[in-house]
Tab-separated table of C-alpha atoms and ligand atoms in Angstrom:
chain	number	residue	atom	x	y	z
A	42	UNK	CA	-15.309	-8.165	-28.889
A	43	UNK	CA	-11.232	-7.612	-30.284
A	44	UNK	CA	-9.903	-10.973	-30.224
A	45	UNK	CA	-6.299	-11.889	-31.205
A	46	UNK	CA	-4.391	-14.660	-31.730
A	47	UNK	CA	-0.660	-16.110	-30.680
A	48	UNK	CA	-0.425	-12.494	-29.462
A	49	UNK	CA	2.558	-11.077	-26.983
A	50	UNK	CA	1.291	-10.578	-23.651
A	51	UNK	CA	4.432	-7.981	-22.856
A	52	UNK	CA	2.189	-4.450	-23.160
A	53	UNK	CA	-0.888	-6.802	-21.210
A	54	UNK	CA	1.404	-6.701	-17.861
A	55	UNK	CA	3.696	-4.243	-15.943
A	56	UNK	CA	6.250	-6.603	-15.705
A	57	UNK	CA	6.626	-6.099	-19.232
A	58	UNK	CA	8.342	-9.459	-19.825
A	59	UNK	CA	7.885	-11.173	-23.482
A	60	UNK	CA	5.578	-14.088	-23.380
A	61	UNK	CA	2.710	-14.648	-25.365
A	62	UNK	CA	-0.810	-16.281	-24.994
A	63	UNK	CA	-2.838	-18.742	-27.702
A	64	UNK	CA	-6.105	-16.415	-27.607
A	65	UNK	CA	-6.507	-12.565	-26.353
A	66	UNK	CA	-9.925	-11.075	-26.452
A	67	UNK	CA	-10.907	-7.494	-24.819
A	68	UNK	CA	-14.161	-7.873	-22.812
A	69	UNK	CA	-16.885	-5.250	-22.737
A	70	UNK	CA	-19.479	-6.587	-21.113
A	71	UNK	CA	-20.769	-9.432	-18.739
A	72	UNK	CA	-22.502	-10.790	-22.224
A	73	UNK	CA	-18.911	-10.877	-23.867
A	74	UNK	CA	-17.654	-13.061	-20.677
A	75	UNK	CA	-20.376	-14.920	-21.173
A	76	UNK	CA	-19.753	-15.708	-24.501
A	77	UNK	CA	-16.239	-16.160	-24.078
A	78	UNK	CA	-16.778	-19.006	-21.370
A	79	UNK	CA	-19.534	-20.573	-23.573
A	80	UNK	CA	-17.720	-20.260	-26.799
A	81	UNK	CA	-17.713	-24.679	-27.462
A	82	UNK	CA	-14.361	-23.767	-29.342
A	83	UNK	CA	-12.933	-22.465	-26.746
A	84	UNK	CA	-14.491	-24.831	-23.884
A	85	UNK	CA	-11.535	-27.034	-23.163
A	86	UNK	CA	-9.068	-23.941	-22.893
A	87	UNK	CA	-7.974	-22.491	-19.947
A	88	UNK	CA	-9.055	-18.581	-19.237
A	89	UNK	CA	-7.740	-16.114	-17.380
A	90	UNK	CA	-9.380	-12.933	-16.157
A	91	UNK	CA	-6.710	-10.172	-16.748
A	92	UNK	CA	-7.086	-6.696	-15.500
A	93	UNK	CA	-3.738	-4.621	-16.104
A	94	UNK	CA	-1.680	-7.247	-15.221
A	95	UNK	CA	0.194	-5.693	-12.756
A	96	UNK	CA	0.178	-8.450	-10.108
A	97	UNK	CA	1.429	-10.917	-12.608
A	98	UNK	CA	4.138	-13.076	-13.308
A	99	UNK	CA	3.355	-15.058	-17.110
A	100	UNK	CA	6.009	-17.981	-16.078
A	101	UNK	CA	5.341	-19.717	-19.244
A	102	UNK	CA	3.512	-18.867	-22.718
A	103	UNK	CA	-0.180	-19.051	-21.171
A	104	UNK	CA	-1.960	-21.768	-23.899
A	105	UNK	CA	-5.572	-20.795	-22.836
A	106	UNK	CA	-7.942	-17.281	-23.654
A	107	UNK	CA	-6.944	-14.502	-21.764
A	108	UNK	CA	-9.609	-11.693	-21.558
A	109	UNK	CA	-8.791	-8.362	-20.693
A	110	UNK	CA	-11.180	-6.417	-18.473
A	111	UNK	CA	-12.608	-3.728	-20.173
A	112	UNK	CA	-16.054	-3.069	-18.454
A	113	UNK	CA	-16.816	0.360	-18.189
A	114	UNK	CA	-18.894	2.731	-16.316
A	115	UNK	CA	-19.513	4.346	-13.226
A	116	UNK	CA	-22.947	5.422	-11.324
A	117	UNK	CA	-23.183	7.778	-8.044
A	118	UNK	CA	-26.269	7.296	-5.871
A	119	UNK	CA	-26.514	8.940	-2.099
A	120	UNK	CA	-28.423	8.168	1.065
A	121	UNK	CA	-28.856	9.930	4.376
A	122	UNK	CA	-25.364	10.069	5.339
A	123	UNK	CA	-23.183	8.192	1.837
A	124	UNK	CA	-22.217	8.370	-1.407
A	125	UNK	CA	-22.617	5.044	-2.958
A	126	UNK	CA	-20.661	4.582	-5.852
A	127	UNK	CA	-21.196	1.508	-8.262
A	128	UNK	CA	-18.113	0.623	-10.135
A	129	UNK	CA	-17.520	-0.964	-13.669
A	130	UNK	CA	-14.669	-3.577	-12.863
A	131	UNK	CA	-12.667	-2.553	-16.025
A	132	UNK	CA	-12.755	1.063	-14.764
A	133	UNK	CA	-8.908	1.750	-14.365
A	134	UNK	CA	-8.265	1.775	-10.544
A	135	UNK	CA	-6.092	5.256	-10.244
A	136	UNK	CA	-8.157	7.366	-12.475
A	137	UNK	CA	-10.805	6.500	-10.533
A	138	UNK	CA	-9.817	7.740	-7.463
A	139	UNK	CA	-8.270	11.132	-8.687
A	140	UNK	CA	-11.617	11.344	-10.134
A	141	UNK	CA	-13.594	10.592	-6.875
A	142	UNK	CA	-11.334	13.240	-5.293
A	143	UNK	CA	-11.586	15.595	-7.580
A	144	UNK	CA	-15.544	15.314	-7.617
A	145	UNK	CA	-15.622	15.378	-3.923
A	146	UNK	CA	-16.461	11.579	-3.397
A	147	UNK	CA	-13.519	11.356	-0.593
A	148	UNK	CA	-12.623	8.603	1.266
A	149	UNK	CA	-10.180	6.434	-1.475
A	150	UNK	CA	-7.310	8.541	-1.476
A	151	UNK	CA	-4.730	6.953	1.074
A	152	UNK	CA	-5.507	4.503	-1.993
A	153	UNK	CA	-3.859	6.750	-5.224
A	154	UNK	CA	-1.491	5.648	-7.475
A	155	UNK	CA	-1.764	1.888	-7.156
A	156	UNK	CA	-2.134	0.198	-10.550
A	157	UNK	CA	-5.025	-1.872	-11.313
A	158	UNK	CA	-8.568	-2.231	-12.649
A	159	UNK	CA	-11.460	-1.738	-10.088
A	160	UNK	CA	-12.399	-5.740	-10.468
A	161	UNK	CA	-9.126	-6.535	-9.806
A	162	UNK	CA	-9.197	-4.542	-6.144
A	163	UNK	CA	-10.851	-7.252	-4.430
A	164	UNK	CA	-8.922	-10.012	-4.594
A	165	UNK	CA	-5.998	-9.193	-3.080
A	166	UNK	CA	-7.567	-6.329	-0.586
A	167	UNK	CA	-5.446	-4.106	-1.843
A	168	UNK	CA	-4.139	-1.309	0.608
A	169	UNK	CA	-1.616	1.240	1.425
A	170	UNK	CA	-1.103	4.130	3.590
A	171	UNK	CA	-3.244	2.895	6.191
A	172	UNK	CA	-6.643	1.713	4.308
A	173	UNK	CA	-7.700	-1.374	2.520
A	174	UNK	CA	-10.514	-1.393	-0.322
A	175	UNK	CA	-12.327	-3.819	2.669
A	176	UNK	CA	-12.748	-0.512	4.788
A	177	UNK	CA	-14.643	1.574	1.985
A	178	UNK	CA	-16.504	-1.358	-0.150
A	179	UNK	CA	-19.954	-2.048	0.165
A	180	UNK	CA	-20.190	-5.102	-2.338
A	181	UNK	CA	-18.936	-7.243	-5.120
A	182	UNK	CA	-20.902	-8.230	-8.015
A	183	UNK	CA	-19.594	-11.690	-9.615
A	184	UNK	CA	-20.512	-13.339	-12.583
A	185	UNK	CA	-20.622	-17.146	-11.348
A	186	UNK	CA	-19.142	-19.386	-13.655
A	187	UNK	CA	-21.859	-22.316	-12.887
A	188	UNK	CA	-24.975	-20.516	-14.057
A	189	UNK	CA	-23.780	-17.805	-15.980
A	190	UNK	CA	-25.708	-15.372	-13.725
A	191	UNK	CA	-24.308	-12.188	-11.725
A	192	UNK	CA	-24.911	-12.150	-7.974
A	193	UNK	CA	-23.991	-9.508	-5.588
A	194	UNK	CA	-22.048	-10.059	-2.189
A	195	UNK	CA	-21.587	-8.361	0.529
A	196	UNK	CA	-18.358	-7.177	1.642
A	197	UNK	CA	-18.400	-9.411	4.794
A	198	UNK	CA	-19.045	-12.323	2.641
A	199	UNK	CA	-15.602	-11.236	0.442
A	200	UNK	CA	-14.057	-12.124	3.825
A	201	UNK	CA	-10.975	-9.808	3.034
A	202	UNK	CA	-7.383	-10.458	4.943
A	203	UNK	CA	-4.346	-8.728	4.607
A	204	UNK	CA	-3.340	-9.159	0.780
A	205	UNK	CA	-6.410	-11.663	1.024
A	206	UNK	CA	-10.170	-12.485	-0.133
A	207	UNK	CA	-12.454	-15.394	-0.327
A	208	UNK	CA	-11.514	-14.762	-4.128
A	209	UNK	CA	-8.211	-16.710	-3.499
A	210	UNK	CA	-9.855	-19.706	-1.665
A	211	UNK	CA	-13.337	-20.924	-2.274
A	212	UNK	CA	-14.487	-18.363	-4.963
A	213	UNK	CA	-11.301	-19.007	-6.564
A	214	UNK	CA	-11.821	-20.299	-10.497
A	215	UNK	CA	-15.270	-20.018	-10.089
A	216	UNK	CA	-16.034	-16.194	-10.480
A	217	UNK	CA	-15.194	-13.247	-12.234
A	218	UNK	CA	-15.419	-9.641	-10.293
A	219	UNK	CA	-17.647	-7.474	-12.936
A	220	UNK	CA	-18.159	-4.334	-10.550
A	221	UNK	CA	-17.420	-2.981	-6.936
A	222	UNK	CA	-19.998	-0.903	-4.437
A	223	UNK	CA	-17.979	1.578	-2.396
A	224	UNK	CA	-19.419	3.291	0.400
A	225	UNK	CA	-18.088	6.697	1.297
A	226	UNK	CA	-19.320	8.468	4.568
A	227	UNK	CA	-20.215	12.282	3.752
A	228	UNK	CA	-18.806	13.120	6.390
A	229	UNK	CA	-15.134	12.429	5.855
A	230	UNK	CA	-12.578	11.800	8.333
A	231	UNK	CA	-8.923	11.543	7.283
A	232	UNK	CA	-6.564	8.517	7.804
A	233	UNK	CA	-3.290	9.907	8.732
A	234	UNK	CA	-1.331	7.430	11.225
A	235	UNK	CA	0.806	6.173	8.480
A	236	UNK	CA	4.337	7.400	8.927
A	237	UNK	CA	4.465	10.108	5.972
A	238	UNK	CA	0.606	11.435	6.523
A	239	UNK	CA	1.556	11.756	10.339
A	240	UNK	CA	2.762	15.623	9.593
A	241	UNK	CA	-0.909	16.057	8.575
A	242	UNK	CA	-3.147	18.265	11.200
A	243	UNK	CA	-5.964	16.230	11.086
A	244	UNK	CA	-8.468	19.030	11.945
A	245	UNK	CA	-7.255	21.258	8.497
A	246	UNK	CA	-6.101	18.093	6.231
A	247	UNK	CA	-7.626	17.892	2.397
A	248	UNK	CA	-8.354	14.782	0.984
A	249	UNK	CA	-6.607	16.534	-1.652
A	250	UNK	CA	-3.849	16.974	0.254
A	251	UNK	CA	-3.622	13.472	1.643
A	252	UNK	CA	-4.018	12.075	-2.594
A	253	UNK	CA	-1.254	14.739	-3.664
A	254	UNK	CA	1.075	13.473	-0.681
A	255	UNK	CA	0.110	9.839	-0.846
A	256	UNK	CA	1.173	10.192	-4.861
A	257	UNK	CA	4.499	12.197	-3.992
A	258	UNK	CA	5.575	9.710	-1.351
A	259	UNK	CA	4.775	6.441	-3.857
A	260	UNK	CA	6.394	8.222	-6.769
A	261	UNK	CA	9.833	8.850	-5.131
A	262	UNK	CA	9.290	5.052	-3.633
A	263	UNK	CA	8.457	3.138	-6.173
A	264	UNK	CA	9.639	2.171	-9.355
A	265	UNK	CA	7.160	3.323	-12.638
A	266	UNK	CA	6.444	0.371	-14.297
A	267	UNK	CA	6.197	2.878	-17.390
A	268	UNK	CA	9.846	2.917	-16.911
A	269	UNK	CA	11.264	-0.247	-15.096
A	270	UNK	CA	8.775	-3.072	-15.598
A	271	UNK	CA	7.836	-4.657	-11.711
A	272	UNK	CA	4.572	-5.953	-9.916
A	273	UNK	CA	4.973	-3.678	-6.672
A	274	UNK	CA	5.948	-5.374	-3.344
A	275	UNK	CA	6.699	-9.042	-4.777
A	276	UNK	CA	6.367	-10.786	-1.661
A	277	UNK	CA	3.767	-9.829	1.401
A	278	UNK	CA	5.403	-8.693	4.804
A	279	UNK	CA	5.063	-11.953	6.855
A	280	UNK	CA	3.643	-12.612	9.858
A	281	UNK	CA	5.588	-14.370	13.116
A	282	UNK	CA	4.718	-15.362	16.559
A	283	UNK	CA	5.380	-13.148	19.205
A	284	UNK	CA	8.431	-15.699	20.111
A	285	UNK	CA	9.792	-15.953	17.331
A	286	UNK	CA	10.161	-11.742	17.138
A	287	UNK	CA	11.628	-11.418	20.497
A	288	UNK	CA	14.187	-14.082	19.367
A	289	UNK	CA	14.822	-12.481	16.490
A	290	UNK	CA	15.311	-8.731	18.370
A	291	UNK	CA	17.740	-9.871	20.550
A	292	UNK	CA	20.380	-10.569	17.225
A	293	UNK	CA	18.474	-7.851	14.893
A	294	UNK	CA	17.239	-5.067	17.706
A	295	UNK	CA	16.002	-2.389	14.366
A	296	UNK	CA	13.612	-5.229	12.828
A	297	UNK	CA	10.790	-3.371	11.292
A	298	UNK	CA	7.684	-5.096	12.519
A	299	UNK	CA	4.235	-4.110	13.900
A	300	UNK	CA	1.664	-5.987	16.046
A	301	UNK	CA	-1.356	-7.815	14.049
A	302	UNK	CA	-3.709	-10.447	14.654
A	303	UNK	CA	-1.690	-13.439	15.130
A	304	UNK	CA	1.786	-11.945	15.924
A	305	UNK	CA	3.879	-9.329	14.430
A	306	UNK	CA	4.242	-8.669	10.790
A	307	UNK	CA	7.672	-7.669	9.875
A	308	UNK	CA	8.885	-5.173	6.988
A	309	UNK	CA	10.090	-7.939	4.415
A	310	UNK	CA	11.647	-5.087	2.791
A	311	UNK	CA	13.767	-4.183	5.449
A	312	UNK	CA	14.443	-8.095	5.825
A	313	UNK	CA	15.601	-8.334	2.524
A	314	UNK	CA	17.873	-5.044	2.569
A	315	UNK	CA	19.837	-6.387	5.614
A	316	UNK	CA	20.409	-9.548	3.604
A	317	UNK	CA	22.656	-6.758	1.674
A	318	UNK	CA	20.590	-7.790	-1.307
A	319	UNK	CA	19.972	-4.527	-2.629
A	320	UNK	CA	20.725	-3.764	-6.517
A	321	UNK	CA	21.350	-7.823	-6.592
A	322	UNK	CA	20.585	-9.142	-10.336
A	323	UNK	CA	19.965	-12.330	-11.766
A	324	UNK	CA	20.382	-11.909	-15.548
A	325	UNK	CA	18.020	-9.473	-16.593
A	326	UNK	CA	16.054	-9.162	-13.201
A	327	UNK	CA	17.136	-7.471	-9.747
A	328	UNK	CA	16.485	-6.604	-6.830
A	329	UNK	CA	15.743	-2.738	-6.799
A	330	UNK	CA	18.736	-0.307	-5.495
A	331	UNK	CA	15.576	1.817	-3.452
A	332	UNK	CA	13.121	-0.642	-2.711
A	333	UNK	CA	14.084	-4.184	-1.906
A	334	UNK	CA	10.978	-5.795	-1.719
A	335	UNK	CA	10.288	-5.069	-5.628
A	336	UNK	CA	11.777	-6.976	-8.378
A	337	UNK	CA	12.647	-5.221	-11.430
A	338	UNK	CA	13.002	-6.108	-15.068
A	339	UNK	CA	15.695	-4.292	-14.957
A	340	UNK	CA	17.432	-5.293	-18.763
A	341	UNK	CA	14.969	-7.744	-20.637
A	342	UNK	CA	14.448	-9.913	-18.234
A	343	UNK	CA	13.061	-13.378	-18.805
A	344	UNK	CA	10.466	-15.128	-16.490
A	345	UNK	CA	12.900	-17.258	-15.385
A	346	UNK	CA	15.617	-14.966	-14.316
A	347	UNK	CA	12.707	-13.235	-11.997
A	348	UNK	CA	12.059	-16.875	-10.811
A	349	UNK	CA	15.303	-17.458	-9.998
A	350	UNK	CA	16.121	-13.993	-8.362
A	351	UNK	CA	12.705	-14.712	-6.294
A	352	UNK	CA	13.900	-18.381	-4.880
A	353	UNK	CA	17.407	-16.539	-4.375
A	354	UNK	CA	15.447	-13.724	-1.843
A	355	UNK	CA	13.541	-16.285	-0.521
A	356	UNK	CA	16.431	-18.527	0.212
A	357	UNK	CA	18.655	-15.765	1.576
A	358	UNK	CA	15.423	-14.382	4.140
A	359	UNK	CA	15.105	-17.869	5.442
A	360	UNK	CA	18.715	-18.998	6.107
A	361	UNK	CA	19.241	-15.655	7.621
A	362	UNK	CA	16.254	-14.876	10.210
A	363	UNK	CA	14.123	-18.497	9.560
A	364	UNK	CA	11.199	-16.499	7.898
A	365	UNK	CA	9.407	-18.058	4.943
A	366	UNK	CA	8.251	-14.961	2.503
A	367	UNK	CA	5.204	-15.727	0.374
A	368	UNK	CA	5.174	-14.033	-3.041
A	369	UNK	CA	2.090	-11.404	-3.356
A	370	UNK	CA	3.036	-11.366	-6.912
A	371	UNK	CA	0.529	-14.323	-9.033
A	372	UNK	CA	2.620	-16.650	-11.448
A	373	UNK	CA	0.599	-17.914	-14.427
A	374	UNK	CA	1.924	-21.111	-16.088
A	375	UNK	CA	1.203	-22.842	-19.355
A	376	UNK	CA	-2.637	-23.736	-18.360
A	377	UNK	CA	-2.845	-23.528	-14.359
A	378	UNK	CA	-1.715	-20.833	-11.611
A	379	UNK	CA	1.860	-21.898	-10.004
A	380	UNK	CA	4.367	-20.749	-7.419
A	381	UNK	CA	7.743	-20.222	-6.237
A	382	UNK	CA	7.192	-23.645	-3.951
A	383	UNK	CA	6.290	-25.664	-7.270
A	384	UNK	CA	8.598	-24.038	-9.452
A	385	UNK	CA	11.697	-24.423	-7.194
A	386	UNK	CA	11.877	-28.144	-7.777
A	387	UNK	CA	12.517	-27.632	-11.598
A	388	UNK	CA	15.224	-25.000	-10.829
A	389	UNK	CA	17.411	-27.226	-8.780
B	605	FAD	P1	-4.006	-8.356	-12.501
B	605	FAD	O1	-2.552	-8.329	-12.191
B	605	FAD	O2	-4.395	-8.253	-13.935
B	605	FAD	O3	-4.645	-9.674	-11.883
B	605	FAD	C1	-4.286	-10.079	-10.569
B	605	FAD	C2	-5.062	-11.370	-10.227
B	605	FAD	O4	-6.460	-11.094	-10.120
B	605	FAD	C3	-4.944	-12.467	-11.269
B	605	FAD	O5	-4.939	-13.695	-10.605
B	605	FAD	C4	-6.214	-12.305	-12.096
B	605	FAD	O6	-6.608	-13.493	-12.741
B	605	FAD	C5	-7.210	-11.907	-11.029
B	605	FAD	N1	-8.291	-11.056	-11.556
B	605	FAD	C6	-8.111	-9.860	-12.164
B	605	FAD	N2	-9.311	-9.322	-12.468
B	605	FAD	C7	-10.249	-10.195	-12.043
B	605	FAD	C8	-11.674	-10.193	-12.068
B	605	FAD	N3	-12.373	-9.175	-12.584
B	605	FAD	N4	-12.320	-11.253	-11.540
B	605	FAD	C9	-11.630	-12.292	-11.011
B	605	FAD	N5	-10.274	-12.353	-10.971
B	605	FAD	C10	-9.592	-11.319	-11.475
B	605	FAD	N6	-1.101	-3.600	-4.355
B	605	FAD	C11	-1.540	-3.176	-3.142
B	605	FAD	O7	-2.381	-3.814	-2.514
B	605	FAD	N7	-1.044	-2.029	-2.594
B	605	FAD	C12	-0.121	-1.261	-3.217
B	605	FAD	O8	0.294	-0.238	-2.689
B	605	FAD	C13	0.356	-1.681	-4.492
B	605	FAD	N8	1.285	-0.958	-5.154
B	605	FAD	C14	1.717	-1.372	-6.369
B	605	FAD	C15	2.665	-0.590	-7.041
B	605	FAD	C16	3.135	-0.971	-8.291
B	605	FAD	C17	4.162	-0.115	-8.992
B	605	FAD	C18	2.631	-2.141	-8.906
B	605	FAD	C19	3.097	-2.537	-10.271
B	605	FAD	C20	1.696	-2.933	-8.249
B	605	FAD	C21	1.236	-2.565	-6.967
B	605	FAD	N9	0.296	-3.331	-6.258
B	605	FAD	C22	-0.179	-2.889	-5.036
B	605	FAD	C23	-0.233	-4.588	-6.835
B	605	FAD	C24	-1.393	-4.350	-7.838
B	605	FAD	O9	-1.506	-2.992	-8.138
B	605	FAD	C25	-2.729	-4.839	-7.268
B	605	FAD	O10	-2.659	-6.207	-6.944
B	605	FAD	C26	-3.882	-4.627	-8.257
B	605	FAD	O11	-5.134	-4.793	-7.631
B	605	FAD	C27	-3.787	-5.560	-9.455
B	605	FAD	O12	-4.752	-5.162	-10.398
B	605	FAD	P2	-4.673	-5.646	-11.888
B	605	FAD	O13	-5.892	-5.161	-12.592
B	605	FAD	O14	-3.389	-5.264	-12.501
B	605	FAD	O15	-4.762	-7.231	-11.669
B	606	EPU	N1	12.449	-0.916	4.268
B	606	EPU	C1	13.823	-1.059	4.313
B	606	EPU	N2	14.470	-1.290	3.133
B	606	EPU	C2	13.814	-1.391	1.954
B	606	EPU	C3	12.423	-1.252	1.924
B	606	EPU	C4	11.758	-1.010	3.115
B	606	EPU	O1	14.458	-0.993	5.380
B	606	EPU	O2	14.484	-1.610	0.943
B	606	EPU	C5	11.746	-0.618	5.517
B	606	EPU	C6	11.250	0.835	5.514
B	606	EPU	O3	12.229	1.729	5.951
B	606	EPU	C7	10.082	0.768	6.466
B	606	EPU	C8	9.545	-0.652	6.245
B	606	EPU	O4	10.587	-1.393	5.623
B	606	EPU	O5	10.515	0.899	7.796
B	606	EPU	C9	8.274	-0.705	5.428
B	606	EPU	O6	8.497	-0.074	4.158
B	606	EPU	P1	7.330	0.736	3.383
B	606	EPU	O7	6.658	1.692	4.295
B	606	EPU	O8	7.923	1.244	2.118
B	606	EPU	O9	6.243	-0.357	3.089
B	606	EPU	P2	6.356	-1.827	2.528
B	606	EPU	O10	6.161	-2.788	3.651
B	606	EPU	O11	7.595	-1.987	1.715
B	606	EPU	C10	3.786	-1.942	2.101
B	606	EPU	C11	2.935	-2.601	1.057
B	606	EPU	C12	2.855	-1.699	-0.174
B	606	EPU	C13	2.208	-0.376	0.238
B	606	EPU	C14	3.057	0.272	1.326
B	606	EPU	C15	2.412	1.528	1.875
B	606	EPU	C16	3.045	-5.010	1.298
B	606	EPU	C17	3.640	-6.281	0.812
B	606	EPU	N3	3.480	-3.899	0.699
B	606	EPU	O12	5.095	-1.852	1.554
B	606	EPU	O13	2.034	-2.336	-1.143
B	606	EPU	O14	2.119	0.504	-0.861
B	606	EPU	O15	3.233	-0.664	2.430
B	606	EPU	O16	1.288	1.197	2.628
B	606	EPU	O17	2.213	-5.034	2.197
B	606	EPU	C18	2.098	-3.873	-2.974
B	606	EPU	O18	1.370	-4.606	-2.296
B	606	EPU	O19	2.445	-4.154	-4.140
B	606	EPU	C19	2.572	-2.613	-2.395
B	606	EPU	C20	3.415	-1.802	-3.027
């Protein structure tokens, strides 16, 4: 187990923002976790289970252990009709789905590209291009923080929402994710409603095809947080009542938005673009020219300028069409979890 101390958390997220953390230790195994959360030095300390950090927002230096997943591994068993693939949460998220292409495990490419350990997946559902990790996983296996013991759960029990999992509510604090089941059909059919796969014929489409596009399209889309540190989409594309859409057409008749359970959920991206808040900065931080719904470190940005560019979108989306956006993006204080809704009192 590598364990540092007063370390910089800057290369441990893709923000890439300087903050630092009291204690840093790369985890292995479930027996290092184990150890980490039974170590009696470490027992009043806060933890935090970090996989590449690219959902993350360090708002303050974190005084607590962070661990870094680093679980490894990854076993392919079939059945009649599946490919059941058991996956190491430290297992780095793209690589493993070039690799499931490439070895003919299909089904997770609509999901290339996006940043991420495998244990990490889970908790926000992640998705694009038409799937979510809920559609292709079988189960979770959590270490449980009460008796030390891992326990596996199905994926109805991981009761996964858009951007959403059990993980964030009840489970929240109280596990950590130490490997995924996905379930893969042998016989593969190809999701291609999503607007850039639509060109696809569906009845002579590659997965290969639909990973190299799906890559392409997020490429020219995105920012590389190689290159420009960001989280992705830093808030989620809200939801609104049926009403509250057709008010909103009548004043705004392109609004991007598409039925859901629950009303329509609107492009906050092209909410945020109409605000004319494209290529807006806040110190270091902006808005990006291409993309409005991620925010960039664009010049050594500091937490707080990303804060403040954040309440600043927020503001301007709500004054504007009466929409309250919800960051996707986690912020990490000193010792506990925060948001923009706590944070904003401090900033005014
Ligand atoms: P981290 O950021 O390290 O952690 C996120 C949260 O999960 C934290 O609260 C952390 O404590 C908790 N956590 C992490 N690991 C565990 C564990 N093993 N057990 C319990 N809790 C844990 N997301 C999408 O859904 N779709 C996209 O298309 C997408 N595109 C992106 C593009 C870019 C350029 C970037 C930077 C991000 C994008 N994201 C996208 C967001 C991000 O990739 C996902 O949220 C991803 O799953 C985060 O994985 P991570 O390992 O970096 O998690
Ligand atoms: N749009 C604009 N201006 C912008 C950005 C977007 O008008 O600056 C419009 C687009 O033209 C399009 C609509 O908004 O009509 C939606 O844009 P896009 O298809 O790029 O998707 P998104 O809503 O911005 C979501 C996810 C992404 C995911 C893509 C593809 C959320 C919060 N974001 O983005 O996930 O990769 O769809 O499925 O749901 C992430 O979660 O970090 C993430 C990147």
């Amino acid at each position: 187990m590598q364990i540092e101390t007063n370390t910089s958390l800057r290369n441990y997220h893709t923000f890439s923002i300087e903050q630092s953390c009291d204690v840093l230790v790369e985890v292995t195994s479930v027996e290092d976790l184990q150890q980490v959360y039974q170590n009696p030095q470490w027992q009043a300390l806060p933890k935090l289970m970090l996989g590449k950090g690219s959902n993350m927002l360090f708002t303050e230096p974190f005084k607590g252990v962070v661990m870094v997943n680093k679980l490894q591994g990854i076993e392919v068993t079939h059945s009649e009709h599946h490919w059941h693939l058991h996956v190491a949460g430290g297992e780095d998220w793209p690589s493993f789905v070039k690799w499931s292409v490439e070895q003919g495990y299909v089904g997770l490419e609509n999901l290339a590209l996006i940043p991420g350990c495998v244990g990490s997946a889970p908790i926000q559902n992640i998705g694009a291009y038409g799937l979510e990790i809920k559609d292709i996983c079988e189960y979770v296996d959590v270490l449980n923080l009460d008796s030390f013991t891992v326990s596996r759960m199905s994926a109805e029990e991981c009761q996964f929402g858009y951007r959403d999992s059990i993980f964030k509510h009840q489970l929240y604090g109280k596990v950590v994710i130490v490997a995924v089941g996905f379930k893969l059909s042998k016989v593969w059919q190809p999701r291609i409603e999503y607007g850039p796969l639509q060109s696809f014929d569906a009845t002579t489409v590659t997965a290969s095809q639909i990973f190299e596009r799906v890559c392409q399209v997020r490429m020219e889309k995105l920012p590389d947080p190689q290159v420009t540190g960001n989280a992705g989409s830093f808030f989620k594309n809200p939801v609104i009542s049926l009403q509250h859409y057709q008010a909103l057409l009548t004043q705004f008749p392109t609004l991007v938005a598409y039925p859901t359970d629950g009303g329509m959920k609107v492009a906050a991206g092209w909410l945020i673009d109409q605000c004319g808040l494209k290529g807006f900065v806040q110190g270091g931080a902006q808005v990006h020219p291409n993309q409005a719904l991620v925010l960039v470190n664009h010049q050594h940005a500091t937490a707080q300028d990303v804060v403040l560019l954040a309440d600043h979108v927020r503001r301007t989306v709500w004054q504007k069409y009466a929409i309250e956006l919800e960051h996707e993006v986690r912020f990490m204080g000193a010792e506990h979890e925060t948001n923009l809704i706590k944070l904003r009192g401090a900033l005014s």
